[in-house]
């Protein structure tokens, strides 16, 4: 009975280490199914089979906009507009034993962003090549490595036949990259709630404790078209949008000088002074070179750390628009039109003194020998739905990944193993009390 010589956690570590090659292989296989946001179906089918093989009770559902549209966090995602929600299921594996009534949610998003120019990659972005302890490809880090870590955490506890007292939900959800409305939010609204949640986004073995507020918006102004030879009779809408462009730039600079967010700045020093950004991402206008433009518009994304609500952000933008319009006779008569487009997410932050957070930190320390730093707040995460809308403490804790959303994305296999170990310990600690 050599197992008697091992403590429970050593047995778990050993089991996960034994599965190292399978873990790498599963990340690689998942990378080979390109689940770009909107086209998650095949990868979800694969996950469903995997969870079923493990003996979990597996439930799937396609989001229904009618069930979502009255929720305050709802917005129509770009991928919903383009693809709808058909053949885009969320997959939930359920493992339940005992009657403690406690539920731990493990949630990861299956969708990935496009590969970008393939010729710039050293590896096939959809090849899942394993080399030198790294797994390459789009989604390897963000966040198929994390999904595999949570699957193998559950597998280890099962294979060791360690009894649990409670429920684990293993969730693979869609469209996080696009706002997560039909994914994590829909899954929570379907009733898959719990007491704690771990989201293995590639946090580099630190904790993502905060999610950024994100708002996409469009501003449109009209002009008065005229033939270019008598341009003086027209009003150039591009000239007018330029006034707004400058005002928003100023707003951004003022905000960047004023707003600080220590968790983000401590983890990523170069983000100092840029924890909030108003990005003017698209500009268009006019119809013909020899016509004075009759319209112009800009599309923007503003991101900001916890501390301000969407309503406060919008009032700052609208105040600037009013100020510009007050000074310009044309805009005074023809005020710019503002509307939101796509992403509309409140920021969120988990209560870092919640006992769940400190327990998870202790477990991470036990596995890695380093205490996770509290990071985040510059990108929108699905954790916000758990925290803001369902009051479930949720921490992003995942592997070390490089070049996510970029060229030659990869995840470090060792860190995937470490995350699996931490999650396995969390299952035992949280659900055997
Ligand atoms: Zn992600």
Short mmCIF file of C-alpha atoms and ligand atoms in Angstrom, two decimals, residues 109 142 176-177 201, ligand 1:
data_model
loop_
_atom_site.label_atom_id
_atom_site.label_comp_id
_atom_site.label_asym_id
_atom_site.label_seq_id
_atom_site.Cartn_x
_atom_site.Cartn_y
_atom_site.Cartn_z
CA UNK A 109 -14.42 30.04 -22.67
CA UNK A 142 -6.44 31.99 -24.19
CA UNK A 176 -16.27 35.47 -24.15
CA UNK A 177 -14.15 37.37 -26.65
CA UNK A 201 -7.93 32.56 -17.98
ZN1 LIG B 1 -9.71 34.67 -22.52
#
